Amino acid sequence: MVNVLLIGIGTTTFSALESLISKCNVQGLVRNIETESAVDDPVITFAQEKGIPIFSKISQSEIKSLLLKFQPDCVVISSYNQILPPAIIELSTFLNVHYSPLPNYRGRANVNWAIINNESCAAITIHKISPELDEGNILFQQLIPIHSDHTVADIYDRLNTIQRQFLAETVIKVFNGYQGIKQNSVEATYCCTRLPEDGEINWSDSTRSIDCLIRALVSPFPGAYTYFQQKKLLIWQAQILNNPPVYVGRIPGRVIGRSKTAGYVDVLTGDGVLRLFKVQFVGQEITAAANIIKSTKSTLGVRISDLLIRIQSLETETTKLKENAK
């Protein structure tokens, strides 16, 4: 049986572990956890149930120590945020699970970017790790379609299912000598890291672009957002309105319709109308859009007038504080 060390800190690790324990000997799981969150982590719970040792330090020096201690036949990485140097890679056979159709979409946040870019498909690729970013030989690859109503959570669920089915099988093939297929690096494309602040909606963008952004950032990601009444408003569910009324006088972000009973709010975009269903002020419960946005005189997003009002308010508060301090 193949001895495997699994490294994983993200949402894909659970299905990776499920696959590996079915056909391999998992010597340990490297996963960064806090003591108070371990109880709520299904990956940790599952590993503990199966008697798999858990190593919570994910630094490269710690990983090197584990490699020297266990000398695994294979190291599998499924959701890890560091690039390992050649000095570590040469200690074992390293495989990486990458949710994109390599050589396209190397780098970070690949599924999110695929939906944001309105791609027709996503993919899972299992490849050998080389010193260059996501460059090693492809050992397994399968594409899946992205439909217009798919969220990032939907795509992850489907890719996790494929990983669960084929990861251990691929590890065994590599252990038995399979080398895979070399990537054509000339065709490579890359994705940069995404930060929570990258999710701000520009209402002047096309309806499709905004819809893609919202679907790409649903939970467990931070969510696409706008501003309403000078507060951050997360948008969790929306839908493109087909055959909307044609507005030749258009202010992107302006509310043009609302249904109290159905709970939705219709908002103008750069070229159409987006219907909002589920929204959330930060720190409050998710609710129907119509429960928060109650007027067609409302405009979503930050405008210069909003910023000026806020600046004036802060200046007034500062002046009062200085006067009181005298």
Short mmCIF file of N, CA, C and O in Angstrom, two decimals, residues 30-154:
data_model
loop_
_atom_site.label_atom_id
_atom_site.label_comp_id
_atom_site.label_asym_id
_atom_site.label_seq_id
_atom_site.Cartn_x
_atom_site.Cartn_y
_atom_site.Cartn_z
N VAL A 30 -1.35 17.32 7.37
CA VAL A 30 -0.81 18.63 7.75
C VAL A 30 -1.90 19.66 7.48
O VAL A 30 -2.30 19.88 6.33
N ARG A 31 -2.39 20.29 8.55
CA ARG A 31 -3.50 21.24 8.41
C ARG A 31 -3.43 22.25 9.55
O ARG A 31 -3.42 21.87 10.72
N ASN A 32 -3.39 23.52 9.21
CA ASN A 32 -3.29 24.53 10.26
C ASN A 32 -4.63 24.71 10.96
O ASN A 32 -5.66 24.95 10.32
N ILE A 33 -4.63 24.54 12.26
CA ILE A 33 -5.87 24.66 13.03
C ILE A 33 -5.58 25.40 14.32
O ILE A 33 -4.48 25.39 14.84
N GLU A 34 -6.62 26.04 14.80
CA GLU A 34 -6.59 26.60 16.15
C GLU A 34 -7.33 25.64 17.05
O GLU A 34 -8.29 24.99 16.63
N THR A 35 -6.90 25.53 18.30
CA THR A 35 -7.50 24.56 19.22
C THR A 35 -9.00 24.74 19.32
O THR A 35 -9.77 23.78 19.30
N GLU A 36 -9.45 26.01 19.39
CA GLU A 36 -10.88 26.26 19.58
C GLU A 36 -11.71 25.95 18.35
O GLU A 36 -12.92 25.78 18.43
N SER A 37 -11.08 25.89 17.15
CA SER A 37 -11.83 25.63 15.92
C SER A 37 -11.78 24.18 15.48
O SER A 37 -12.48 23.78 14.56
N ALA A 38 -10.94 23.37 16.14
CA ALA A 38 -10.75 21.99 15.71
C ALA A 38 -12.05 21.19 15.78
O ALA A 38 -12.32 20.34 14.94
N VAL A 39 -12.87 21.49 16.78
CA VAL A 39 -14.12 20.75 16.96
C VAL A 39 -15.06 20.98 15.79
O VAL A 39 -15.84 20.10 15.41
N ASP A 40 -15.00 22.17 15.18
CA ASP A 40 -15.91 22.52 14.10
C ASP A 40 -15.35 22.20 12.72
O ASP A 40 -16.01 22.47 11.71
N ASP A 41 -14.15 21.66 12.65
CA ASP A 41 -13.52 21.37 11.37
C ASP A 41 -13.80 19.92 10.98
O ASP A 41 -13.27 19.00 11.62
N PRO A 42 -14.62 19.69 9.95
CA PRO A 42 -14.96 18.30 9.58
C PRO A 42 -13.75 17.50 9.13
O PRO A 42 -13.74 16.28 9.28
N VAL A 43 -12.74 18.17 8.57
CA VAL A 43 -11.54 17.46 8.15
C VAL A 43 -10.80 16.89 9.36
O VAL A 43 -10.40 15.72 9.38
N ILE A 44 -10.65 17.71 10.39
CA ILE A 44 -9.98 17.27 11.61
C ILE A 44 -10.78 16.16 12.29
O ILE A 44 -10.22 15.14 12.72
N THR A 45 -12.10 16.34 12.37
CA THR A 45 -12.95 15.33 12.99
C THR A 45 -12.83 14.00 12.26
O THR A 45 -12.69 12.93 12.90
N PHE A 46 -12.86 14.04 10.96
CA PHE A 46 -12.77 12.83 10.15
C PHE A 46 -11.42 12.14 10.33
O PHE A 46 -11.34 10.92 10.49
N ALA A 47 -10.35 12.94 10.32
CA ALA A 47 -9.01 12.37 10.50
C ALA A 47 -8.87 11.72 11.87
O ALA A 47 -8.29 10.63 12.00
N GLN A 48 -9.42 12.37 12.87
CA GLN A 48 -9.36 11.80 14.22
C GLN A 48 -10.13 10.48 14.30
O GLN A 48 -9.68 9.52 14.93
N GLU A 49 -11.29 10.44 13.66
CA GLU A 49 -12.08 9.21 13.65
C GLU A 49 -11.34 8.05 13.01
O GLU A 49 -11.50 6.89 13.40
N LYS A 50 -10.52 8.39 12.01
CA LYS A 50 -9.77 7.35 11.28
C LYS A 50 -8.40 7.09 11.89
O LYS A 50 -7.64 6.27 11.37
N GLY A 51 -8.08 7.78 12.97
CA GLY A 51 -6.80 7.55 13.64
C GLY A 51 -5.60 8.08 12.89
O GLY A 51 -4.48 7.57 13.05
N ILE A 52 -5.81 9.11 12.07
CA ILE A 52 -4.72 9.69 11.29
C ILE A 52 -4.05 10.81 12.08
O ILE A 52 -4.74 11.73 12.54
N PRO A 53 -2.75 10.77 12.26
CA PRO A 53 -2.06 11.84 12.98
C PRO A 53 -2.25 13.19 12.30
O PRO A 53 -2.22 13.29 11.07
N ILE A 54 -2.43 14.23 13.11
CA ILE A 54 -2.65 15.58 12.59
C ILE A 54 -1.50 16.47 13.03
O ILE A 54 -1.13 16.51 14.21
N PHE A 55 -0.94 17.21 12.07
CA PHE A 55 0.17 18.11 12.35
C PHE A 55 -0.27 19.52 11.97
O PHE A 55 -0.53 19.80 10.80
N SER A 56 -0.36 20.39 12.98
CA SER A 56 -0.98 21.69 12.78
C SER A 56 -0.02 22.78 12.33
O SER A 56 -0.45 23.88 12.01
N LYS A 57 1.28 22.50 12.31
CA LYS A 57 2.24 23.49 11.84
C LYS A 57 2.51 23.26 10.36
O LYS A 57 2.89 22.17 9.95
N ILE A 58 2.31 24.32 9.55
CA ILE A 58 2.38 24.15 8.09
C ILE A 58 3.59 24.82 7.47
O ILE A 58 3.67 24.96 6.24
N SER A 59 4.54 25.25 8.28
CA SER A 59 5.72 25.90 7.73
C SER A 59 6.54 24.90 6.92
O SER A 59 6.45 23.69 7.12
N GLN A 60 7.36 25.43 6.03
CA GLN A 60 8.18 24.56 5.19
C GLN A 60 9.18 23.76 6.02
O GLN A 60 9.46 22.60 5.71
N SER A 61 9.70 24.34 7.08
CA SER A 61 10.65 23.60 7.92
C SER A 61 9.96 22.43 8.61
O SER A 61 10.55 21.34 8.74
N GLU A 62 8.71 22.63 9.04
CA GLU A 62 7.98 21.54 9.68
C GLU A 62 7.66 20.43 8.69
O GLU A 62 7.74 19.24 9.01
N ILE A 63 7.29 20.83 7.47
CA ILE A 63 7.00 19.83 6.45
C ILE A 63 8.26 19.03 6.11
O ILE A 63 8.20 17.80 5.96
N LYS A 64 9.37 19.70 6.04
CA LYS A 64 10.62 18.99 5.77
C LYS A 64 10.92 17.97 6.88
O LYS A 64 11.34 16.83 6.59
N SER A 65 10.68 18.36 8.12
CA SER A 65 10.91 17.44 9.24
C SER A 65 10.02 16.21 9.13
O SER A 65 10.45 15.08 9.40
N LEU A 66 8.75 16.41 8.74
CA LEU A 66 7.83 15.29 8.59
C LEU A 66 8.27 14.35 7.47
O LEU A 66 8.15 13.13 7.58
N LEU A 67 8.76 14.93 6.39
CA LEU A 67 9.24 14.12 5.26
C LEU A 67 10.42 13.24 5.69
O LEU A 67 10.49 12.05 5.33
N LEU A 68 11.33 13.83 6.42
CA LEU A 68 12.49 13.06 6.88
C LEU A 68 12.09 11.98 7.88
O LEU A 68 12.69 10.91 7.94
N LYS A 69 11.04 12.28 8.67
CA LYS A 69 10.59 11.32 9.67
C LYS A 69 9.82 10.16 9.04
O LYS A 69 10.10 8.99 9.31
N PHE A 70 8.83 10.46 8.17
CA PHE A 70 7.95 9.42 7.63
C PHE A 70 8.46 8.82 6.32
O PHE A 70 8.10 7.69 5.98
N GLN A 71 9.23 9.60 5.56
CA GLN A 71 9.71 9.16 4.25
C GLN A 71 8.56 8.57 3.41
O GLN A 71 8.61 7.42 2.99
N PRO A 72 7.53 9.35 3.17
CA PRO A 72 6.36 8.84 2.43
C PRO A 72 6.70 8.54 0.97
O PRO A 72 7.63 9.13 0.39
N ASP A 73 5.94 7.61 0.39
CA ASP A 73 6.09 7.33 -1.04
C ASP A 73 5.61 8.51 -1.87
O ASP A 73 6.11 8.75 -2.98
N CYS A 74 4.63 9.23 -1.33
CA CYS A 74 4.03 10.34 -2.08
C CYS A 74 3.50 11.38 -1.11
O CYS A 74 2.99 11.05 -0.03
N VAL A 75 3.65 12.65 -1.48
CA VAL A 75 3.04 13.75 -0.74
C VAL A 75 1.96 14.36 -1.63
O VAL A 75 2.24 14.74 -2.77
N VAL A 76 0.74 14.42 -1.12
CA VAL A 76 -0.37 15.01 -1.87
C VAL A 76 -0.72 16.35 -1.25
O VAL A 76 -0.90 16.47 -0.03
N ILE A 77 -0.81 17.38 -2.09
CA ILE A 77 -1.22 18.71 -1.65
C ILE A 77 -2.59 19.02 -2.25
O ILE A 77 -2.78 18.95 -3.45
N SER A 78 -3.53 19.33 -1.36
CA SER A 78 -4.86 19.73 -1.81
C SER A 78 -5.28 20.94 -0.98
O SER A 78 -5.72 20.80 0.16
N SER A 79 -5.08 22.12 -1.51
CA SER A 79 -5.33 23.41 -0.86
C SER A 79 -4.19 23.77 0.08
O SER A 79 -4.23 23.48 1.27
N TYR A 80 -3.19 24.41 -0.47
CA TYR A 80 -2.03 24.87 0.31
C TYR A 80 -1.59 26.19 -0.30
O TYR A 80 -1.68 26.39 -1.51
N ASN A 81 -1.11 27.11 0.54
CA ASN A 81 -0.85 28.48 0.08
C ASN A 81 0.62 28.84 -0.02
O ASN A 81 0.96 30.02 -0.02
N GLN A 82 1.50 27.84 -0.11
CA GLN A 82 2.91 28.14 -0.25
C GLN A 82 3.50 27.36 -1.43
O GLN A 82 3.02 26.28 -1.77
N ILE A 83 4.54 27.94 -2.03
CA ILE A 83 5.28 27.25 -3.09
C ILE A 83 6.50 26.59 -2.45
O ILE A 83 7.34 27.27 -1.86
N LEU A 84 6.58 25.28 -2.56
CA LEU A 84 7.66 24.54 -1.93
C LEU A 84 8.93 24.62 -2.77
O LEU A 84 8.88 24.48 -3.99
N PRO A 85 10.08 24.80 -2.14
CA PRO A 85 11.35 24.91 -2.87
C PRO A 85 11.86 23.54 -3.32
O PRO A 85 11.44 22.50 -2.80
N PRO A 86 12.75 23.53 -4.28
CA PRO A 86 13.31 22.26 -4.78
C PRO A 86 13.90 21.39 -3.69
O PRO A 86 13.82 20.16 -3.75
N ALA A 87 14.51 22.00 -2.66
CA ALA A 87 15.14 21.23 -1.58
C ALA A 87 14.13 20.35 -0.85
O ALA A 87 14.50 19.31 -0.29
N ILE A 88 12.86 20.74 -0.84
CA ILE A 88 11.82 19.92 -0.21
C ILE A 88 11.19 18.97 -1.23
O ILE A 88 10.97 17.79 -0.95
N ILE A 89 10.95 19.47 -2.44
CA ILE A 89 10.31 18.65 -3.47
C ILE A 89 11.11 17.40 -3.78
O ILE A 89 10.56 16.31 -4.02
N GLU A 90 12.43 17.50 -3.73
CA GLU A 90 13.27 16.36 -4.09
C GLU A 90 13.28 15.25 -3.03
O GLU A 90 13.80 14.17 -3.27
N LEU A 91 12.65 15.51 -1.89
CA LEU A 91 12.63 14.51 -0.82
C LEU A 91 11.57 13.44 -1.02
O LEU A 91 11.57 12.42 -0.34
N SER A 92 10.62 13.66 -1.94
CA SER A 92 9.58 12.68 -2.20
C SER A 92 8.95 12.97 -3.55
O SER A 92 9.36 13.88 -4.27
N THR A 93 7.93 12.19 -3.90
CA THR A 93 7.12 12.48 -5.09
C THR A 93 5.95 13.35 -4.64
O THR A 93 5.15 12.93 -3.81
N PHE A 94 5.87 14.55 -5.17
CA PHE A 94 4.83 15.50 -4.77
C PHE A 94 3.78 15.63 -5.86
O PHE A 94 4.11 15.88 -7.03
N LEU A 95 2.52 15.48 -5.46
CA LEU A 95 1.39 15.70 -6.38
C LEU A 95 0.53 16.84 -5.84
O LEU A 95 0.37 16.99 -4.63
N ASN A 96 -0.03 17.61 -6.74
CA ASN A 96 -0.89 18.73 -6.37
C ASN A 96 -2.25 18.59 -7.05
O ASN A 96 -2.34 18.22 -8.21
N VAL A 97 -3.29 18.89 -6.27
CA VAL A 97 -4.65 18.93 -6.83
C VAL A 97 -4.99 20.38 -7.10
O VAL A 97 -5.00 21.22 -6.19
N HIS A 98 -5.25 20.69 -8.37
CA HIS A 98 -5.43 22.07 -8.79
C HIS A 98 -6.76 22.16 -9.54
O HIS A 98 -6.98 21.46 -10.53
N TYR A 99 -7.65 23.03 -9.07
CA TYR A 99 -8.98 23.12 -9.67
C TYR A 99 -9.00 24.10 -10.85
O TYR A 99 -9.60 25.17 -10.80
N SER A 100 -8.32 23.70 -11.92
CA SER A 100 -8.37 24.46 -13.17
C SER A 100 -7.86 23.57 -14.29
O SER A 100 -7.22 22.54 -14.04
N PRO A 101 -8.13 23.95 -15.54
CA PRO A 101 -7.66 23.16 -16.69
C PRO A 101 -6.23 23.55 -17.08
O PRO A 101 -6.01 24.21 -18.09
N LEU A 102 -5.26 23.14 -16.27
CA LEU A 102 -3.87 23.47 -16.58
C LEU A 102 -3.52 23.06 -18.01
O LEU A 102 -4.04 22.07 -18.51
N PRO A 103 -2.69 23.86 -18.69
CA PRO A 103 -1.87 24.97 -18.19
C PRO A 103 -2.61 26.30 -18.03
O PRO A 103 -1.99 27.29 -17.66
N ASN A 104 -3.91 26.35 -18.31
CA ASN A 104 -4.67 27.57 -18.09
C ASN A 104 -5.02 27.71 -16.62
O ASN A 104 -5.23 26.74 -15.91
N TYR A 105 -5.09 28.94 -16.17
CA TYR A 105 -5.49 29.26 -14.80
C TYR A 105 -4.54 28.67 -13.76
O TYR A 105 -4.96 28.04 -12.79
N ARG A 106 -3.26 28.88 -13.96
CA ARG A 106 -2.31 28.61 -12.88
C ARG A 106 -2.46 29.68 -11.81
O ARG A 106 -2.89 30.79 -12.09
N GLY A 107 -2.07 29.35 -10.59
CA GLY A 107 -2.11 30.35 -9.54
C GLY A 107 -3.24 30.17 -8.56
O GLY A 107 -3.59 29.05 -8.19
N ARG A 108 -3.85 31.27 -8.15
CA ARG A 108 -4.80 31.29 -7.03
C ARG A 108 -6.24 31.55 -7.48
O ARG A 108 -6.48 32.10 -8.55
N ALA A 109 -7.16 31.16 -6.59
CA ALA A 109 -8.60 31.48 -6.73
C ALA A 109 -9.14 31.11 -8.10
O ALA A 109 -9.94 31.84 -8.69
N ASN A 110 -8.74 29.94 -8.60
CA ASN A 110 -9.02 29.58 -9.98
C ASN A 110 -10.50 29.40 -10.30
O ASN A 110 -10.97 29.84 -11.36
N VAL A 111 -11.24 28.76 -9.40
CA VAL A 111 -12.67 28.56 -9.65
C VAL A 111 -13.39 29.90 -9.60
O VAL A 111 -14.27 30.18 -10.42
N ASN A 112 -13.03 30.73 -8.62
CA ASN A 112 -13.64 32.07 -8.54
C ASN A 112 -13.41 32.85 -9.82
O ASN A 112 -14.34 33.44 -10.39
N TRP A 113 -12.15 32.85 -10.29
CA TRP A 113 -11.83 33.60 -11.50
C TRP A 113 -12.55 33.03 -12.73
O TRP A 113 -12.98 33.78 -13.62
N ALA A 114 -12.69 31.71 -12.79
CA ALA A 114 -13.37 31.11 -13.94
C ALA A 114 -14.81 31.59 -14.04
O ALA A 114 -15.31 31.89 -15.13
N ILE A 115 -15.50 31.68 -12.89
CA ILE A 115 -16.88 32.16 -12.90
C ILE A 115 -16.92 33.66 -13.18
O ILE A 115 -17.74 34.14 -13.98
N ILE A 116 -16.03 34.42 -12.56
CA ILE A 116 -15.98 35.87 -12.79
C ILE A 116 -15.75 36.16 -14.28
O ILE A 116 -16.34 37.09 -14.84
N ASN A 117 -14.90 35.36 -14.90
CA ASN A 117 -14.59 35.56 -16.32
C ASN A 117 -15.61 34.94 -17.26
O ASN A 117 -15.41 34.94 -18.48
N ASN A 118 -16.68 34.40 -16.69
CA ASN A 118 -17.76 33.82 -17.49
C ASN A 118 -17.26 32.69 -18.39
O ASN A 118 -17.69 32.55 -19.55
N GLU A 119 -16.35 31.88 -17.86
CA GLU A 119 -15.85 30.72 -18.61
C GLU A 119 -16.95 29.67 -18.76
O GLU A 119 -17.85 29.57 -17.93
N SER A 120 -16.82 28.87 -19.78
CA SER A 120 -17.83 27.82 -20.03
C SER A 120 -17.55 26.55 -19.24
O SER A 120 -18.42 25.69 -19.13
N CYS A 121 -16.32 26.43 -18.69
CA CYS A 121 -16.00 25.21 -17.95
C CYS A 121 -15.00 25.49 -16.84
O CYS A 121 -14.26 26.47 -16.87
N ALA A 122 -15.02 24.60 -15.87
CA ALA A 122 -14.00 24.54 -14.83
C ALA A 122 -13.36 23.16 -14.94
O ALA A 122 -13.75 22.35 -15.79
N ALA A 123 -12.37 22.88 -14.09
CA ALA A 123 -11.70 21.59 -14.21
C ALA A 123 -10.98 21.23 -12.92
O ALA A 123 -10.70 22.09 -12.08
N ILE A 124 -10.66 19.95 -12.80
CA ILE A 124 -9.74 19.48 -11.79
C ILE A 124 -8.55 18.88 -12.51
O ILE A 124 -8.71 18.13 -13.47
N THR A 125 -7.35 19.25 -12.07
CA THR A 125 -6.12 18.70 -12.62
C THR A 125 -5.28 18.18 -11.46
O THR A 125 -5.09 18.89 -10.47
N ILE A 126 -4.80 16.97 -11.59
CA ILE A 126 -3.83 16.44 -10.64
C ILE A 126 -2.50 16.39 -11.39
O ILE A 126 -2.41 15.80 -12.47
N HIS A 127 -1.48 17.03 -10.83
CA HIS A 127 -0.21 17.12 -11.55
C HIS A 127 0.97 16.93 -10.62
O HIS A 127 0.85 17.14 -9.39
N LYS A 128 2.09 16.56 -11.19
CA LYS A 128 3.32 16.50 -10.42
C LYS A 128 3.78 17.92 -10.10
O LYS A 128 3.58 18.84 -10.91
N ILE A 129 4.38 18.08 -8.96
CA ILE A 129 4.88 19.39 -8.58
C ILE A 129 6.32 19.56 -9.06
O ILE A 129 7.15 18.68 -8.88
N SER A 130 6.56 20.71 -9.70
CA SER A 130 7.90 21.07 -10.14
C SER A 130 8.24 22.41 -9.49
O SER A 130 7.37 23.05 -8.88
N PRO A 131 9.48 22.88 -9.62
CA PRO A 131 9.84 24.16 -8.98
C PRO A 131 9.04 25.36 -9.49
O PRO A 131 8.86 26.33 -8.76
N GLU A 132 8.53 25.30 -10.72
CA GLU A 132 7.75 26.42 -11.25
C GLU A 132 6.28 26.28 -10.85
O GLU A 132 5.77 25.18 -10.63
N LEU A 133 5.58 27.40 -10.81
CA LEU A 133 4.20 27.43 -10.33
C LEU A 133 3.27 26.59 -11.21
O LEU A 133 3.08 26.90 -12.40
N ASP A 134 2.69 25.53 -10.64
CA ASP A 134 1.69 24.69 -11.30
C ASP A 134 2.14 24.18 -12.67
O ASP A 134 1.34 24.08 -13.60
N GLU A 135 3.41 23.84 -12.78
CA GLU A 135 3.97 23.53 -14.10
C GLU A 135 4.16 22.03 -14.38
O GLU A 135 4.35 21.63 -15.51
N GLY A 136 4.15 21.17 -13.36
CA GLY A 136 4.52 19.77 -13.55
C GLY A 136 3.59 18.98 -14.46
O GLY A 136 2.50 19.44 -14.84
N ASN A 137 4.02 17.77 -14.81
CA ASN A 137 3.27 16.90 -15.72
C ASN A 137 1.84 16.66 -15.22
O ASN A 137 1.62 16.44 -14.02
N ILE A 138 0.90 16.66 -16.16
CA ILE A 138 -0.49 16.40 -15.83
C ILE A 138 -0.73 14.90 -15.73
O ILE A 138 -0.43 14.14 -16.65
N LEU A 139 -1.27 14.48 -14.60
CA LEU A 139 -1.52 13.06 -14.34
C LEU A 139 -2.98 12.70 -14.51
O LEU A 139 -3.33 11.56 -14.82
N PHE A 140 -3.85 13.67 -14.28
CA PHE A 140 -5.30 13.46 -14.42
C PHE A 140 -5.93 14.82 -14.64
O PHE A 140 -5.55 15.80 -14.01
N GLN A 141 -6.92 14.86 -15.53
CA GLN A 141 -7.65 16.12 -15.75
C GLN A 141 -9.06 15.81 -16.23
O GLN A 141 -9.26 14.94 -17.08
N GLN A 142 -10.02 16.52 -15.66
CA GLN A 142 -11.41 16.37 -16.10
C GLN A 142 -12.10 17.72 -16.05
O GLN A 142 -12.02 18.43 -15.05
N LEU A 143 -12.76 18.08 -17.15
CA LEU A 143 -13.47 19.34 -17.24
C LEU A 143 -14.95 19.14 -16.93
O LEU A 143 -15.52 18.08 -17.18
N ILE A 144 -15.57 20.19 -16.37
CA ILE A 144 -17.01 20.19 -16.12
C ILE A 144 -17.57 21.52 -16.61
O ILE A 144 -16.89 22.54 -16.59
N PRO A 145 -18.82 21.53 -17.07
CA PRO A 145 -19.40 22.79 -17.55
C PRO A 145 -19.77 23.72 -16.40
O PRO A 145 -20.10 23.28 -15.29
N ILE A 146 -19.68 25.02 -16.66
CA ILE A 146 -20.20 26.04 -15.73
C ILE A 146 -21.46 26.61 -16.37
O ILE A 146 -21.40 27.23 -17.44
N HIS A 147 -22.59 26.38 -15.74
CA HIS A 147 -23.85 26.92 -16.25
C HIS A 147 -24.12 28.30 -15.65
O HIS A 147 -23.50 28.70 -14.66
N SER A 148 -25.06 29.01 -16.24
CA SER A 148 -25.29 30.41 -15.87
C SER A 148 -25.84 30.58 -14.46
O SER A 148 -25.82 31.70 -13.92
N ASP A 149 -26.32 29.49 -13.83
CA ASP A 149 -26.83 29.60 -12.47
C ASP A 149 -25.91 28.95 -11.45
O ASP A 149 -26.22 28.90 -10.26
N HIS A 150 -24.76 28.44 -11.88
CA HIS A 150 -23.84 27.78 -10.96
C HIS A 150 -23.13 28.81 -10.08
O HIS A 150 -22.65 29.83 -10.57
N THR A 151 -23.03 28.50 -8.80
CA THR A 151 -22.23 29.31 -7.89
C THR A 151 -20.88 28.62 -7.67
O THR A 151 -20.69 27.46 -8.05
N VAL A 152 -19.97 29.33 -7.03
CA VAL A 152 -18.66 28.74 -6.74
C VAL A 152 -18.82 27.52 -5.83
O VAL A 152 -18.06 26.55 -5.94
N ALA A 153 -19.80 27.55 -4.94
CA ALA A 153 -20.04 26.40 -4.06
C ALA A 153 -20.49 25.18 -4.87
O ALA A 153 -20.07 24.05 -4.58
N ASP A 154 -21.32 25.40 -5.88
CA ASP A 154 -21.77 24.30 -6.75
C ASP A 154 -20.58 23.66 -7.46
O ASP A 154 -20.46 22.43 -7.53
#
